mmCIF file of C-alpha atoms in Angstrom:
data_model
loop_
_atom_site.group_PDB
_atom_site.id
_atom_site.type_symbol
_atom_site.label_atom_id
_atom_site.label_comp_id
_atom_site.label_asym_id
_atom_site.label_seq_id
_atom_site.Cartn_x
_atom_site.Cartn_y
_atom_site.Cartn_z
ATOM 1 C CA MET A 3 0.000 0.000 0.000
ATOM 2 C CA LYS A 4 1.390 3.367 -1.022
ATOM 3 C CA SER A 5 1.453 6.384 1.222
ATOM 4 C CA PRO A 6 -0.957 9.144 0.154
ATOM 5 C CA TYR A 7 2.044 11.431 -0.283
ATOM 6 C CA GLU A 8 3.568 8.977 -2.775
ATOM 7 C CA VAL A 9 0.383 9.040 -4.877
ATOM 8 C CA ILE A 10 -0.167 12.835 -4.892
ATOM 9 C CA LEU A 11 3.140 14.422 -5.868
ATOM 10 C CA ARG A 12 2.331 18.133 -6.128
ATOM 11 C CA PRO A 13 -0.405 20.567 -7.149
ATOM 12 C CA ILE A 14 -0.322 22.098 -10.614
ATOM 13 C CA VAL A 15 -0.680 25.883 -10.517
ATOM 14 C CA THR A 16 -1.438 27.373 -13.937
ATOM 15 C CA GLU A 17 -3.939 29.899 -15.244
ATOM 16 C CA LYS A 18 -6.242 27.149 -16.465
ATOM 17 C CA SER A 19 -6.103 25.216 -13.184
ATOM 18 C CA MET A 20 -6.843 28.412 -11.223
ATOM 19 C CA ASP A 21 -9.940 29.004 -13.397
ATOM 20 C CA LEU A 22 -11.125 25.441 -12.709
ATOM 21 C CA ILE A 23 -11.133 26.072 -8.936
ATOM 22 C CA ASN A 24 -14.331 28.113 -9.377
ATOM 23 C CA GLU A 25 -15.976 24.891 -10.607
ATOM 24 C CA ASN A 26 -14.662 22.881 -7.595
ATOM 25 C CA LYS A 27 -11.977 21.198 -9.728
ATOM 26 C CA TYR A 28 -8.375 20.881 -8.541
ATOM 27 C CA THR A 29 -5.360 19.729 -10.564
ATOM 28 C CA PHE A 30 -2.506 17.570 -9.232
ATOM 29 C CA LYS A 31 0.542 15.792 -10.591
ATOM 30 C CA VAL A 32 0.233 12.153 -9.502
ATOM 31 C CA ASP A 33 2.291 8.974 -9.631
ATOM 32 C CA LYS A 34 2.322 7.382 -13.087
ATOM 33 C CA LYS A 35 1.136 4.033 -11.728
ATOM 34 C CA ALA A 36 -1.679 5.410 -9.545
ATOM 35 C CA ASN A 37 -5.255 4.627 -10.506
ATOM 36 C CA LYS A 38 -8.425 6.631 -9.871
ATOM 37 C CA PRO A 39 -9.509 4.937 -6.598
ATOM 38 C CA GLU A 40 -5.996 5.371 -5.161
ATOM 39 C CA ILE A 41 -5.997 9.066 -6.081
ATOM 40 C CA LYS A 42 -9.420 9.533 -4.459
ATOM 41 C CA LYS A 43 -8.379 7.800 -1.211
ATOM 42 C CA ALA A 44 -5.102 9.718 -1.073
ATOM 43 C CA LEU A 45 -6.771 13.116 -1.431
ATOM 44 C CA GLU A 46 -9.384 12.326 1.190
ATOM 45 C CA ALA A 47 -6.607 11.155 3.539
ATOM 46 C CA ILE A 48 -4.362 14.198 3.021
ATOM 47 C CA PHE A 49 -7.045 16.912 3.230
ATOM 48 C CA ASP A 50 -9.595 16.637 6.064
ATOM 49 C CA GLY A 51 -13.237 17.194 5.130
ATOM 50 C CA VAL A 52 -12.659 16.818 1.387
ATOM 51 C CA LYS A 53 -15.068 14.547 -0.485
ATOM 52 C CA VAL A 54 -14.112 13.589 -4.030
ATOM 53 C CA LYS A 55 -16.901 13.272 -6.584
ATOM 54 C CA LYS A 56 -14.925 12.411 -9.736
ATOM 55 C CA VAL A 57 -11.310 11.894 -10.825
ATOM 56 C CA ARG A 58 -10.111 12.415 -14.389
ATOM 57 C CA THR A 59 -6.584 11.405 -15.331
ATOM 58 C CA MET A 60 -4.342 12.206 -18.269
ATOM 59 C CA ASN A 61 -1.101 10.489 -19.245
ATOM 60 C CA TYR A 62 1.583 12.511 -21.000
ATOM 61 C CA VAL A 63 4.421 10.871 -22.919
ATOM 62 C CA GLY A 64 7.710 12.747 -22.735
ATOM 63 C CA LYS A 65 8.998 14.443 -25.866
ATOM 64 C CA LYS A 66 12.055 13.155 -27.683
ATOM 65 C CA ARG A 67 14.839 15.712 -27.894
ATOM 66 C CA ARG A 68 18.024 15.847 -29.888
ATOM 67 C CA THR A 69 21.087 16.599 -27.793
ATOM 68 C CA LYS A 70 24.785 16.909 -28.419
ATOM 69 C CA PHE A 71 25.275 13.294 -27.373
ATOM 70 C CA GLY A 72 22.428 11.734 -29.364
ATOM 71 C CA TYR A 73 18.759 11.519 -28.494
ATOM 72 C CA GLY A 74 17.145 12.059 -25.127
ATOM 73 C CA LYS A 75 13.635 12.094 -23.759
ATOM 74 C CA SER A 76 11.861 14.216 -21.190
ATOM 75 C CA ASN A 77 10.018 12.467 -18.372
ATOM 76 C CA ASP A 78 6.589 10.892 -18.738
ATOM 77 C CA ARG A 79 3.985 12.286 -16.348
ATOM 78 C CA LYS A 80 0.414 11.850 -15.187
ATOM 79 C CA LYS A 81 -2.034 14.585 -14.240
ATOM 80 C CA ALA A 82 -5.325 14.283 -12.355
ATOM 81 C CA ILE A 83 -8.212 16.746 -12.301
ATOM 82 C CA VAL A 84 -10.293 16.096 -9.198
ATOM 83 C CA THR A 85 -13.895 17.302 -8.841
ATOM 84 C CA LEU A 86 -15.148 17.806 -5.288
ATOM 85 C CA THR A 87 -18.730 17.407 -4.102
ATOM 86 C CA ASP A 88 -20.848 20.473 -3.299
ATOM 87 C CA ASP A 89 -20.826 19.817 0.476
ATOM 88 C CA SER A 90 -17.052 19.250 0.548
ATOM 89 C CA LYS A 91 -14.603 21.651 2.147
ATOM 90 C CA GLU A 92 -12.254 23.561 -0.141
ATOM 91 C CA ILE A 93 -8.597 22.621 -0.283
ATOM 92 C CA GLU A 94 -6.754 25.225 1.794
ATOM 93 C CA PHE A 95 -3.574 25.041 -0.266
ATOM 94 C CA PHE A 96 -5.191 26.853 -3.200
ATOM 95 C CA GLU A 97 -6.795 29.661 -1.196
ATOM 96 C CA GLY A 98 -5.274 33.103 -1.604
ATOM 97 C CA MET A 99 -3.723 32.448 -5.008
#
């Protein structure tokens, strides 16, 4: 069993993700091997009073880059957009941004 802090790596703070907060949607970078139920349990364990309604995930494949020494590749990553229920508390980390 993974720790909740191993599943949720960090929040993603961009203009688009800040606009989604008005719709009760929060964006996080998550572990590549995490699935939707693990992400839901981890968020509810990390933040007290948060109830997750829906989790949407997106996988990104790293781009191939040409370097001086041959070819390289940037890291693969996974992003999750989490929708909270109407009676859920807000996530305090995003307040004041």
